[in-house]
């Protein structure tokens, strides 16, 4: 049942994510890859505000340059709003304003957070009150990372990354993000990974993970990641961090290798490219270590942010 909308706005905050672990399977016939990933939602957010309207529109602000983002029907937030309206039989539209703080095309799921935030905002605005399972199904149809932006926390993603299982994480992990001044296309990074594998440039693909190429046909998250999260031990987690896409991202943007080296030389326990990049996430011991690394990276001319995780998924904020 759809209840009458009010003139009041709804404010939803949705988090960006880091891929703590990313194993990418073989290229399927449909052009996609099965993956096994460990997601962690971190304290870098997108703020979505929604008002009832006759049409569907979106405008952007925030701390990142949004000038290149489309605001037409191709925008993921608009697609999310229209999808929910069709699904629930809502006759009206919505005016969206999104303050973006997650890097665009940065491997941290900013667009997915926008879509998840829009689903939650419109569900509240229109009073559709969809069950969590229905919202999750709508989210999955919009993109692989959208369901995780809904749930937040720490989770294992399989299939395309949208089949989620919660993972127990004790305490809080501290990260310093090195934000690039450029973006990387996710399809381009996957394409580069396939090219490197076909050319024999990827040792794991050439020799097989743990000596068995068939393991990449059914990728899994290493147990060491789950043990480290459960223990709340950043040093244990640092040893387990991995991303199959990192070599491809570095191949497309060689300077990322220097950024990783710089962070690890200045106190990071480990650094890795998040998702398809180019954001580099450095895991550190604690908040004090994060501040020291942030200062060192900033002194080298990089944009560096301290975040922590896990945090909640998309949720309505009180007025």
PDB file of C-alpha atoms in Angstrom:
ATOM      1  CA  UNK A   1       0.000   0.000   0.000  1.00  0.00           C
ATOM      2  CA  UNK A   2       1.232   3.504  -0.886  1.00  0.00           C
ATOM      3  CA  UNK A   3       0.415   6.201   1.637  1.00  0.00           C
ATOM      4  CA  UNK A   4       0.044   9.858   0.688  1.00  0.00           C
ATOM      5  CA  UNK A   5       3.365  11.696   0.476  1.00  0.00           C
ATOM      6  CA  UNK A   6       3.980  14.748   2.616  1.00  0.00           C
ATOM      7  CA  UNK A   7       5.648  18.046   1.754  1.00  0.00           C
ATOM      8  CA  UNK A   8       8.456  17.322   4.226  1.00  0.00           C
ATOM      9  CA  UNK A   9      11.830  16.194   2.949  1.00  0.00           C
ATOM     10  CA  UNK A  10      13.620  12.978   3.882  1.00  0.00           C
ATOM     11  CA  UNK A  11      17.368  12.904   4.580  1.00  0.00           C
ATOM     12  CA  UNK A  12      19.272   9.641   4.121  1.00  0.00           C
ATOM     13  CA  UNK A  13      22.983   9.033   4.643  1.00  0.00           C
ATOM     14  CA  UNK A  14      24.657   6.159   2.774  1.00  0.00           C
ATOM     15  CA  UNK A  15      28.291   5.046   3.136  1.00  0.00           C
ATOM     16  CA  UNK A  16      31.112   4.416   0.725  1.00  0.00           C
ATOM     17  CA  UNK A  17      32.926   1.083   0.923  1.00  0.00           C
ATOM     18  CA  UNK A  18      36.346  -0.487   0.818  1.00  0.00           C
ATOM     19  CA  UNK A  19      36.930  -3.924  -0.681  1.00  0.00           C
ATOM     20  CA  UNK A  20      39.198  -5.584   1.879  1.00  0.00           C
ATOM     21  CA  UNK A  21      39.530  -8.621  -0.347  1.00  0.00           C
ATOM     22  CA  UNK A  22      38.641  -9.126  -4.002  1.00  0.00           C
ATOM     23  CA  UNK A  23      38.986 -12.357  -5.927  1.00  0.00           C
ATOM     24  CA  UNK A  24      37.800 -12.186  -9.560  1.00  0.00           C
ATOM     25  CA  UNK A  25      36.774 -15.306 -11.421  1.00  0.00           C
ATOM     26  CA  UNK A  26      36.991 -16.037 -15.123  1.00  0.00           C
ATOM     27  CA  UNK A  27      35.147 -13.958 -17.709  1.00  0.00           C
ATOM     28  CA  UNK A  28      31.706 -15.500 -18.265  1.00  0.00           C
ATOM     29  CA  UNK A  29      29.873 -15.742 -21.571  1.00  0.00           C
ATOM     30  CA  UNK A  30      27.617 -12.873 -20.517  1.00  0.00           C
ATOM     31  CA  UNK A  31      30.606 -10.535 -20.213  1.00  0.00           C
ATOM     32  CA  UNK A  32      30.642 -10.498 -16.405  1.00  0.00           C
ATOM     33  CA  UNK A  33      32.831 -12.106 -13.754  1.00  0.00           C
ATOM     34  CA  UNK A  34      31.895 -13.945 -10.602  1.00  0.00           C
ATOM     35  CA  UNK A  35      33.670 -12.397  -7.634  1.00  0.00           C
ATOM     36  CA  UNK A  36      34.272 -13.092  -3.968  1.00  0.00           C
ATOM     37  CA  UNK A  37      34.773  -9.931  -1.982  1.00  0.00           C
ATOM     38  CA  UNK A  38      34.838  -8.696   1.597  1.00  0.00           C
ATOM     39  CA  UNK A  39      33.154  -5.293   1.874  1.00  0.00           C
ATOM     40  CA  UNK A  40      33.497  -2.813   4.716  1.00  0.00           C
ATOM     41  CA  UNK A  41      31.343   0.313   4.898  1.00  0.00           C
ATOM     42  CA  UNK A  42      33.374   3.319   6.039  1.00  0.00           C
ATOM     43  CA  UNK A  43      32.654   6.792   7.409  1.00  0.00           C
ATOM     44  CA  UNK A  44      32.701   8.646   4.104  1.00  0.00           C
ATOM     45  CA  UNK A  45      29.121   9.359   3.145  1.00  0.00           C
ATOM     46  CA  UNK A  46      26.692  10.486   0.493  1.00  0.00           C
ATOM     47  CA  UNK A  47      23.784  12.606   1.816  1.00  0.00           C
ATOM     48  CA  UNK A  48      20.553  12.176  -0.138  1.00  0.00           C
ATOM     49  CA  UNK A  49      17.619  14.552   0.419  1.00  0.00           C
ATOM     50  CA  UNK A  50      14.275  13.907  -1.228  1.00  0.00           C
ATOM     51  CA  UNK A  51      11.140  16.032  -1.690  1.00  0.00           C
ATOM     52  CA  UNK A  52       7.868  15.009  -3.344  1.00  0.00           C
ATOM     53  CA  UNK A  53       7.477  16.348  -6.873  1.00  0.00           C
ATOM     54  CA  UNK A  54       5.571  15.683 -10.079  1.00  0.00           C
ATOM     55  CA  UNK A  55       8.780  14.901 -12.005  1.00  0.00           C
ATOM     56  CA  UNK A  56      12.068  13.099 -11.312  1.00  0.00           C
ATOM     57  CA  UNK A  57      15.136  15.318 -10.923  1.00  0.00           C
ATOM     58  CA  UNK A  58      18.518  15.286  -9.229  1.00  0.00           C
ATOM     59  CA  UNK A  59      21.068  17.973  -8.360  1.00  0.00           C
ATOM     60  CA  UNK A  60      24.514  17.497  -6.851  1.00  0.00           C
ATOM     61  CA  UNK A  61      26.784  19.300  -4.412  1.00  0.00           C
ATOM     62  CA  UNK A  62      29.358  18.218  -1.861  1.00  0.00           C
ATOM     63  CA  UNK A  63      33.119  18.109  -1.489  1.00  0.00           C
ATOM     64  CA  UNK A  64      33.922  16.390  -4.809  1.00  0.00           C
ATOM     65  CA  UNK A  65      33.676  17.815  -8.305  1.00  0.00           C
ATOM     66  CA  UNK A  66      30.274  16.722  -9.607  1.00  0.00           C
ATOM     67  CA  UNK A  67      30.289  18.829 -12.775  1.00  0.00           C
ATOM     68  CA  UNK A  68      30.622  15.793 -15.039  1.00  0.00           C
ATOM     69  CA  UNK A  69      27.804  13.776 -13.521  1.00  0.00           C
ATOM     70  CA  UNK A  70      24.678  13.256 -15.650  1.00  0.00           C
ATOM     71  CA  UNK A  71      21.415  14.502 -14.190  1.00  0.00           C
ATOM     72  CA  UNK A  72      19.128  12.937 -16.778  1.00  0.00           C
ATOM     73  CA  UNK A  73      17.403   9.544 -16.795  1.00  0.00           C
ATOM     74  CA  UNK A  74      20.768   7.767 -17.070  1.00  0.00           C
ATOM     75  CA  UNK A  75      21.752   8.823 -13.549  1.00  0.00           C
ATOM     76  CA  UNK A  76      21.715   5.891 -11.137  1.00  0.00           C
ATOM     77  CA  UNK A  77      19.782   7.794  -8.450  1.00  0.00           C
ATOM     78  CA  UNK A  78      17.055   8.730 -10.949  1.00  0.00           C
ATOM     79  CA  UNK A  79      16.947   5.126 -12.134  1.00  0.00           C
ATOM     80  CA  UNK A  80      16.566   3.969  -8.515  1.00  0.00           C
ATOM     81  CA  UNK A  81      13.704   6.376  -7.842  1.00  0.00           C
ATOM     82  CA  UNK A  82      11.848   5.436 -11.033  1.00  0.00           C
ATOM     83  CA  UNK A  83      12.364   1.731 -10.355  1.00  0.00           C
ATOM     84  CA  UNK A  84      10.815   2.014  -6.899  1.00  0.00           C
ATOM     85  CA  UNK A  85       7.945   4.154  -8.226  1.00  0.00           C
ATOM     86  CA  UNK A  86       7.131   1.565 -10.905  1.00  0.00           C
ATOM     87  CA  UNK A  87       7.465  -1.329  -8.485  1.00  0.00           C
ATOM     88  CA  UNK A  88       5.236   0.217  -5.826  1.00  0.00           C
ATOM     89  CA  UNK A  89       2.777   1.982  -8.122  1.00  0.00           C
ATOM     90  CA  UNK A  90       3.659   5.502  -6.978  1.00  0.00           C
ATOM     91  CA  UNK A  91       2.114   8.047  -9.392  1.00  0.00           C
ATOM     92  CA  UNK A  92       4.335  11.024  -8.548  1.00  0.00           C
ATOM     93  CA  UNK A  93       8.019  11.805  -8.757  1.00  0.00           C
ATOM     94  CA  UNK A  94      10.796  13.100  -6.509  1.00  0.00           C
ATOM     95  CA  UNK A  95      13.267  15.956  -6.341  1.00  0.00           C
ATOM     96  CA  UNK A  96      16.656  14.702  -5.178  1.00  0.00           C
ATOM     97  CA  UNK A  97      19.595  16.703  -3.886  1.00  0.00           C
ATOM     98  CA  UNK A  98      22.750  14.691  -3.213  1.00  0.00           C
ATOM     99  CA  UNK A  99      25.820  15.958  -1.381  1.00  0.00           C
ATOM    100  CA  UNK A 100      28.641  13.741  -2.618  1.00  0.00           C
ATOM    101  CA  UNK A 101      31.770  13.064  -0.591  1.00  0.00           C
ATOM    102  CA  UNK A 102      32.744   9.624  -1.909  1.00  0.00           C
ATOM    103  CA  UNK A 103      35.178   9.938  -4.859  1.00  0.00           C
ATOM    104  CA  UNK A 104      33.549   9.631  -8.274  1.00  0.00           C
ATOM    105  CA  UNK A 105      34.820   6.615 -10.269  1.00  0.00           C
ATOM    106  CA  UNK A 106      37.059   5.943  -7.271  1.00  0.00           C
ATOM    107  CA  UNK A 107      36.334   2.295  -6.485  1.00  0.00           C
ATOM    108  CA  UNK A 108      34.410   3.160  -3.306  1.00  0.00           C
ATOM    109  CA  UNK A 109      30.844   2.721  -4.547  1.00  0.00           C
ATOM    110  CA  UNK A 110      29.725   6.347  -4.492  1.00  0.00           C
ATOM    111  CA  UNK A 111      27.144   5.906  -7.237  1.00  0.00           C
ATOM    112  CA  UNK A 112      25.890   2.751  -5.546  1.00  0.00           C
ATOM    113  CA  UNK A 113      25.533   4.679  -2.278  1.00  0.00           C
ATOM    114  CA  UNK A 114      23.499   7.311  -4.142  1.00  0.00           C
ATOM    115  CA  UNK A 115      21.184   4.609  -5.479  1.00  0.00           C
ATOM    116  CA  UNK A 116      20.811   2.903  -2.110  1.00  0.00           C
ATOM    117  CA  UNK A 117      20.208   6.225  -0.383  1.00  0.00           C
ATOM    118  CA  UNK A 118      17.581   7.122  -2.974  1.00  0.00           C
ATOM    119  CA  UNK A 119      15.743   3.821  -2.514  1.00  0.00           C
ATOM    120  CA  UNK A 120      15.608   4.335   1.259  1.00  0.00           C
ATOM    121  CA  UNK A 121      14.666   8.029   0.941  1.00  0.00           C
ATOM    122  CA  UNK A 122      11.862   7.409  -1.557  1.00  0.00           C
ATOM    123  CA  UNK A 123      10.565   4.440   0.402  1.00  0.00           C
ATOM    124  CA  UNK A 124      10.254   6.732   3.435  1.00  0.00           C
ATOM    125  CA  UNK A 125       8.972   9.727   1.475  1.00  0.00           C
ATOM    126  CA  UNK A 126       6.267   7.800  -0.352  1.00  0.00           C
ATOM    127  CA  UNK A 127       5.387   5.521   2.576  1.00  0.00           C
ATOM    128  CA  UNK A 128       5.810   2.419   0.460  1.00  0.00           C
ATOM    129  CA  UNK A 129       7.282   0.514   3.438  1.00  0.00           C
ATOM    130  CA  UNK A 130       8.774  -2.247   1.291  1.00  0.00           C
ATOM    131  CA  UNK A 131      10.149  -5.317   3.082  1.00  0.00           C
ATOM    132  CA  UNK A 132      13.935  -5.390   3.289  1.00  0.00           C
ATOM    133  CA  UNK A 133      14.082  -8.329   0.868  1.00  0.00           C
ATOM    134  CA  UNK A 134      12.197  -6.386  -1.823  1.00  0.00           C
ATOM    135  CA  UNK A 135      14.439  -3.332  -1.445  1.00  0.00           C
ATOM    136  CA  UNK A 136      17.467  -5.609  -1.694  1.00  0.00           C
ATOM    137  CA  UNK A 137      16.146  -7.174  -4.913  1.00  0.00           C
ATOM    138  CA  UNK A 138      15.560  -3.728  -6.439  1.00  0.00           C
ATOM    139  CA  UNK A 139      19.034  -2.679  -5.336  1.00  0.00           C
ATOM    140  CA  UNK A 140      20.639  -5.744  -6.935  1.00  0.00           C
ATOM    141  CA  UNK A 141      18.965  -4.954 -10.258  1.00  0.00           C
ATOM    142  CA  UNK A 142      20.642  -1.522 -10.227  1.00  0.00           C
ATOM    143  CA  UNK A 143      24.220  -2.681  -9.642  1.00  0.00           C
ATOM    144  CA  UNK A 144      26.381  -5.192  -7.800  1.00  0.00           C
ATOM    145  CA  UNK A 145      27.457  -2.810  -5.015  1.00  0.00           C
ATOM    146  CA  UNK A 146      24.040  -1.260  -4.341  1.00  0.00           C
ATOM    147  CA  UNK A 147      22.769  -3.982  -1.968  1.00  0.00           C
ATOM    148  CA  UNK A 148      25.839  -3.583   0.251  1.00  0.00           C
ATOM    149  CA  UNK A 149      25.345   0.187   0.432  1.00  0.00           C
ATOM    150  CA  UNK A 150      21.872  -0.632   1.777  1.00  0.00           C
ATOM    151  CA  UNK A 151      23.100  -3.013   4.477  1.00  0.00           C
ATOM    152  CA  UNK A 152      26.504  -1.549   5.406  1.00  0.00           C
ATOM    153  CA  UNK A 153      28.660  -3.079   8.125  1.00  0.00           C
ATOM    154  CA  UNK A 154      31.033  -5.782   6.942  1.00  0.00           C
ATOM    155  CA  UNK A 155      29.888  -8.494   4.553  1.00  0.00           C
ATOM    156  CA  UNK A 156      31.011 -11.125   2.103  1.00  0.00           C
ATOM    157  CA  UNK A 157      29.730 -10.646  -1.434  1.00  0.00           C
ATOM    158  CA  UNK A 158      29.596 -13.450  -3.994  1.00  0.00           C
ATOM    159  CA  UNK A 159      28.115 -13.939  -7.448  1.00  0.00           C
ATOM    160  CA  UNK A 160      28.355 -10.485  -8.997  1.00  0.00           C
ATOM    161  CA  UNK A 161      29.032  -9.173  -5.487  1.00  0.00           C
ATOM    162  CA  UNK A 162      25.345  -8.717  -4.677  1.00  0.00           C
ATOM    163  CA  UNK A 163      24.764 -12.001  -2.796  1.00  0.00           C
ATOM    164  CA  UNK A 164      25.615 -10.872   0.721  1.00  0.00           C
ATOM    165  CA  UNK A 165      26.441 -12.720   3.917  1.00  0.00           C
ATOM    166  CA  UNK A 166      27.186 -10.667   7.043  1.00  0.00           C
ATOM    167  CA  UNK A 167      30.697 -11.013   8.462  1.00  0.00           C
ATOM    168  CA  UNK A 168      31.469 -10.468  12.123  1.00  0.00           C
ATOM    169  CA  UNK A 169      33.945  -7.629  12.673  1.00  0.00           C
ATOM    170  CA  UNK A 170      35.015  -6.794  16.211  1.00  0.00           C
ATOM    171  CA  UNK A 171      35.819  -3.192  17.095  1.00  0.00           C
ATOM    172  CA  UNK A 172      36.707  -0.498  14.583  1.00  0.00           C
ATOM    173  CA  UNK A 173      39.340  -0.442  11.844  1.00  0.00           C
ATOM    174  CA  UNK A 174      41.103   2.780  10.876  1.00  0.00           C
ATOM    175  CA  UNK A 175      41.922   3.626   7.263  1.00  0.00           C
ATOM    176  CA  UNK A 176      43.616   6.489   5.461  1.00  0.00           C
ATOM    177  CA  UNK A 177      42.336   7.013   1.936  1.00  0.00           C
ATOM    178  CA  UNK A 178      44.557   8.483  -0.754  1.00  0.00           C
ATOM    179  CA  UNK A 179      42.058  10.129  -3.086  1.00  0.00           C
ATOM    180  CA  UNK A 180      43.176  10.363  -6.711  1.00  0.00           C
ATOM    181  CA  UNK A 181      42.562  13.434  -8.828  1.00  0.00           C
ATOM    182  CA  UNK A 182      41.301  11.203 -11.645  1.00  0.00           C
ATOM    183  CA  UNK A 183      38.836   8.338 -12.019  1.00  0.00           C
ATOM    184  CA  UNK A 184      39.074   4.843 -13.448  1.00  0.00           C
ATOM    185  CA  UNK A 185      36.285   3.155 -15.387  1.00  0.00           C
ATOM    186  CA  UNK A 186      35.264  -0.118 -13.762  1.00  0.00           C
ATOM    187  CA  UNK A 187      34.696  -1.851 -17.144  1.00  0.00           C
ATOM    188  CA  UNK A 188      38.119  -0.633 -18.297  1.00  0.00           C
ATOM    189  CA  UNK A 189      39.821  -2.096 -15.226  1.00  0.00           C
ATOM    190  CA  UNK A 190      38.086  -5.456 -15.659  1.00  0.00           C
ATOM    191  CA  UNK A 191      39.001  -5.356 -19.346  1.00  0.00           C
ATOM    192  CA  UNK A 192      42.639  -4.739 -18.471  1.00  0.00           C
ATOM    193  CA  UNK A 193      42.564  -7.655 -16.011  1.00  0.00           C
ATOM    194  CA  UNK A 194      41.229  -9.939 -18.765  1.00  0.00           C
ATOM    195  CA  UNK A 195      43.883  -8.663 -21.172  1.00  0.00           C
ATOM    196  CA  UNK A 196      46.657  -9.304 -18.662  1.00  0.00           C
ATOM    197  CA  UNK A 197      45.363 -12.789 -17.978  1.00  0.00           C
ATOM    198  CA  UNK A 198      45.097 -13.615 -21.664  1.00  0.00           C
ATOM    199  CA  UNK A 199      48.650 -12.334 -22.203  1.00  0.00           C
ATOM    200  CA  UNK A 200      50.013 -14.359 -19.300  1.00  0.00           C
ATOM    201  CA  UNK A 201      50.930 -11.231 -17.337  1.00  0.00           C
ATOM    202  CA  UNK A 202      48.951 -12.207 -14.237  1.00  0.00           C
ATOM    203  CA  UNK A 203      50.971 -14.804 -12.266  1.00  0.00           C
ATOM    204  CA  UNK A 204      47.968 -16.052 -10.291  1.00  0.00           C
ATOM    205  CA  UNK A 205      45.956 -16.573 -13.468  1.00  0.00           C
ATOM    206  CA  UNK A 206      48.892 -18.155 -15.299  1.00  0.00           C
ATOM    207  CA  UNK A 207      49.876 -20.504 -12.480  1.00  0.00           C
ATOM    208  CA  UNK A 208      46.513 -20.783 -10.712  1.00  0.00           C
ATOM    209  CA  UNK A 209      45.695 -19.512  -7.228  1.00  0.00           C
ATOM    210  CA  UNK A 210      47.434 -21.875  -4.799  1.00  0.00           C
ATOM    211  CA  UNK A 211      48.495 -23.898  -7.840  1.00  0.00           C
ATOM    212  CA  UNK A 212      45.004 -24.606  -9.167  1.00  0.00           C
ATOM    213  CA  UNK A 213      43.562 -22.424 -11.920  1.00  0.00           C
ATOM    214  CA  UNK A 214      40.170 -24.030 -11.328  1.00  0.00           C
ATOM    215  CA  UNK A 215      39.982 -22.104  -8.029  1.00  0.00           C
ATOM    216  CA  UNK A 216      39.319 -18.972 -10.065  1.00  0.00           C
ATOM    217  CA  UNK A 217      36.205 -20.587 -11.552  1.00  0.00           C
ATOM    218  CA  UNK A 218      34.593 -20.485  -8.087  1.00  0.00           C
ATOM    219  CA  UNK A 219      36.270 -17.618  -6.237  1.00  0.00           C
ATOM    220  CA  UNK A 220      36.105 -17.511  -2.437  1.00  0.00           C
ATOM    221  CA  UNK A 221      37.249 -15.130   0.284  1.00  0.00           C
ATOM    222  CA  UNK A 222      40.295 -16.410   2.156  1.00  0.00           C
ATOM    223  CA  UNK A 223      39.515 -17.611   5.669  1.00  0.00           C
ATOM    224  CA  UNK A 224      42.348 -15.425   6.991  1.00  0.00           C
ATOM    225  CA  UNK A 225      40.231 -12.351   6.236  1.00  0.00           C
ATOM    226  CA  UNK A 226      37.301 -13.621   8.300  1.00  0.00           C
ATOM    227  CA  UNK A 227      39.581 -14.614  11.193  1.00  0.00           C
ATOM    228  CA  UNK A 228      41.201 -11.162  11.238  1.00  0.00           C
ATOM    229  CA  UNK A 229      37.861  -9.362  11.167  1.00  0.00           C
ATOM    230  CA  UNK A 230      36.487 -11.533  13.953  1.00  0.00           C
ATOM    231  CA  UNK A 231      39.605 -10.891  16.042  1.00  0.00           C
ATOM    232  CA  UNK A 232      39.443  -7.128  15.377  1.00  0.00           C
ATOM    233  CA  UNK A 233      43.192  -7.278  14.673  1.00  0.00           C
ATOM    234  CA  UNK A 234      44.401  -4.729  12.086  1.00  0.00           C
ATOM    235  CA  UNK A 235      47.834  -6.349  11.739  1.00  0.00           C
ATOM    236  CA  UNK A 236      46.266  -9.727  11.069  1.00  0.00           C
ATOM    237  CA  UNK A 237      43.907  -8.124   8.562  1.00  0.00           C
ATOM    238  CA  UNK A 238      46.759  -6.253   6.866  1.00  0.00           C
ATOM    239  CA  UNK A 239      48.420  -9.561   6.043  1.00  0.00           C
ATOM    240  CA  UNK A 240      45.200 -10.850   4.437  1.00  0.00           C
ATOM    241  CA  UNK A 241      44.266  -7.827   2.272  1.00  0.00           C
ATOM    242  CA  UNK A 242      44.147  -8.653  -1.437  1.00  0.00           C
ATOM    243  CA  UNK A 243      42.621  -7.330  -4.659  1.00  0.00           C
ATOM    244  CA  UNK A 244      42.861  -9.147  -8.002  1.00  0.00           C
ATOM    245  CA  UNK A 245      42.003  -5.858  -9.748  1.00  0.00           C
ATOM    246  CA  UNK A 246      44.990  -4.016  -8.284  1.00  0.00           C
ATOM    247  CA  UNK A 247      47.484  -5.093 -10.955  1.00  0.00           C
ATOM    248  CA  UNK A 248      45.061  -3.986 -13.678  1.00  0.00           C
ATOM    249  CA  UNK A 249      44.409  -0.621 -11.997  1.00  0.00           C
ATOM    250  CA  UNK A 250      48.148  -0.048 -11.599  1.00  0.00           C
ATOM    251  CA  UNK A 251      48.632  -1.074 -15.221  1.00  0.00           C
ATOM    252  CA  UNK A 252      46.237   1.684 -16.295  1.00  0.00           C
ATOM    253  CA  UNK A 253      47.535   4.239 -13.762  1.00  0.00           C
ATOM    254  CA  UNK A 254      51.147   3.505 -12.896  1.00  0.00           C
ATOM    255  CA  UNK A 255      51.384   6.262 -10.296  1.00  0.00           C
ATOM    256  CA  UNK A 256      49.220   4.160  -7.960  1.00  0.00           C
ATOM    257  CA  UNK A 257      52.243   1.937  -7.284  1.00  0.00           C
ATOM    258  CA  UNK A 258      54.193   4.944  -6.006  1.00  0.00           C
ATOM    259  CA  UNK A 259      51.258   5.980  -3.807  1.00  0.00           C
ATOM    260  CA  UNK A 260      51.092   2.505  -2.234  1.00  0.00           C
ATOM    261  CA  UNK A 261      54.864   2.515  -1.625  1.00  0.00           C
ATOM    262  CA  UNK A 262      54.701   5.990  -0.082  1.00  0.00           C
ATOM    263  CA  UNK A 263      51.975   5.000   2.370  1.00  0.00           C
ATOM    264  CA  UNK A 264      53.694   1.793   3.414  1.00  0.00           C
ATOM    265  CA  UNK A 265      56.973   3.687   3.932  1.00  0.00           C
ATOM    266  CA  UNK A 266      55.145   6.110   6.243  1.00  0.00           C
ATOM    267  CA  UNK A 267      53.593   3.732   8.717  1.00  0.00           C
ATOM    268  CA  UNK A 268      50.704   1.992   6.945  1.00  0.00           C
ATOM    269  CA  UNK A 269      50.329  -1.664   7.842  1.00  0.00           C
ATOM    270  CA  UNK A 270      49.283  -2.296   4.232  1.00  0.00           C
ATOM    271  CA  UNK A 271      47.839  -0.458   1.278  1.00  0.00           C
ATOM    272  CA  UNK A 272      45.609  -1.671  -1.504  1.00  0.00           C
ATOM    273  CA  UNK A 273      43.530  -0.323  -4.341  1.00  0.00           C
ATOM    274  CA  UNK A 274      39.856  -0.299  -3.318  1.00  0.00           C
ATOM    275  CA  UNK A 275      37.647  -2.099  -5.818  1.00  0.00           C
ATOM    276  CA  UNK A 276      38.502  -0.995  -9.352  1.00  0.00           C
ATOM    277  CA  UNK A 277      40.391   2.054  -8.027  1.00  0.00           C
ATOM    278  CA  UNK A 278      41.967   4.505  -8.150  1.00  0.00           C
ATOM    279  CA  UNK A 279      41.372   5.202  -4.422  1.00  0.00           C
ATOM    280  CA  UNK A 280      44.117   3.600  -2.335  1.00  0.00           C
ATOM    281  CA  UNK A 281      43.116   2.479   1.171  1.00  0.00           C
ATOM    282  CA  UNK A 282      45.795   2.218   3.850  1.00  0.00           C
ATOM    283  CA  UNK A 283      45.099   0.189   6.965  1.00  0.00           C
ATOM    284  CA  UNK A 284      46.712   1.539  10.147  1.00  0.00           C
ATOM    285  CA  UNK A 285      46.882   0.510  13.800  1.00  0.00           C
ATOM    286  CA  UNK A 286      44.752   3.252  15.346  1.00  0.00           C
ATOM    287  CA  UNK A 287      43.533   6.842  15.099  1.00  0.00           C
ATOM    288  CA  UNK A 288      46.912   8.312  16.072  1.00  0.00           C
ATOM    289  CA  UNK A 289      48.664   6.328  13.358  1.00  0.00           C
ATOM    290  CA  UNK A 290      46.007   7.482  10.892  1.00  0.00           C
ATOM    291  CA  UNK A 291      46.715  11.128  11.683  1.00  0.00           C
ATOM    292  CA  UNK A 292      50.462  10.652  11.211  1.00  0.00           C
ATOM    293  CA  UNK A 293      49.970   8.953   7.851  1.00  0.00           C
ATOM    294  CA  UNK A 294      47.418  11.524   6.742  1.00  0.00           C
ATOM    295  CA  UNK A 295      49.938  14.307   7.455  1.00  0.00           C
ATOM    296  CA  UNK A 296      52.703  12.473   5.567  1.00  0.00           C
ATOM    297  CA  UNK A 297      50.537  11.853   2.491  1.00  0.00           C
ATOM    298  CA  UNK A 298      49.239  15.444   2.529  1.00  0.00           C
ATOM    299  CA  UNK A 299      52.822  16.729   2.713  1.00  0.00           C
ATOM    300  CA  UNK A 300      53.530  14.751  -0.466  1.00  0.00           C
ATOM    301  CA  UNK A 301      50.726  16.607  -2.232  1.00  0.00           C
ATOM    302  CA  UNK A 302      48.078  13.880  -1.981  1.00  0.00           C
ATOM    303  CA  UNK A 303      44.494  14.277  -0.807  1.00  0.00           C
ATOM    304  CA  UNK A 304      44.252  12.041   2.261  1.00  0.00           C
ATOM    305  CA  UNK A 305      41.236  11.290   4.475  1.00  0.00           C
ATOM    306  CA  UNK A 306      40.962   9.333   7.732  1.00  0.00           C
ATOM    307  CA  UNK A 307      37.910   7.082   7.930  1.00  0.00           C
ATOM    308  CA  UNK A 308      36.837   4.187  10.103  1.00  0.00           C
ATOM    309  CA  UNK A 309      34.664   1.159   9.638  1.00  0.00           C
ATOM    310  CA  UNK A 310      32.417  -0.670   9.821  1.00  0.00           C
ATOM    311  CA  UNK A 311      29.512   1.792   9.801  1.00  0.00           C
ATOM    312  CA  UNK A 312      25.767   1.515   9.164  1.00  0.00           C
ATOM    313  CA  UNK A 313      24.264   1.193   5.706  1.00  0.00           C
ATOM    314  CA  UNK A 314      21.822   3.689   4.178  1.00  0.00           C
ATOM    315  CA  UNK A 315      19.436   5.006   6.804  1.00  0.00           C
ATOM    316  CA  UNK A 316      17.066   7.893   7.397  1.00  0.00           C
ATOM    317  CA  UNK A 317      18.471  10.632   9.624  1.00  0.00           C
ATOM    318  CA  UNK A 318      16.252  12.450  12.128  1.00  0.00           C
ATOM    319  CA  UNK A 319      15.290  16.045  11.446  1.00  0.00           C
TER     320      UNK A 319
END
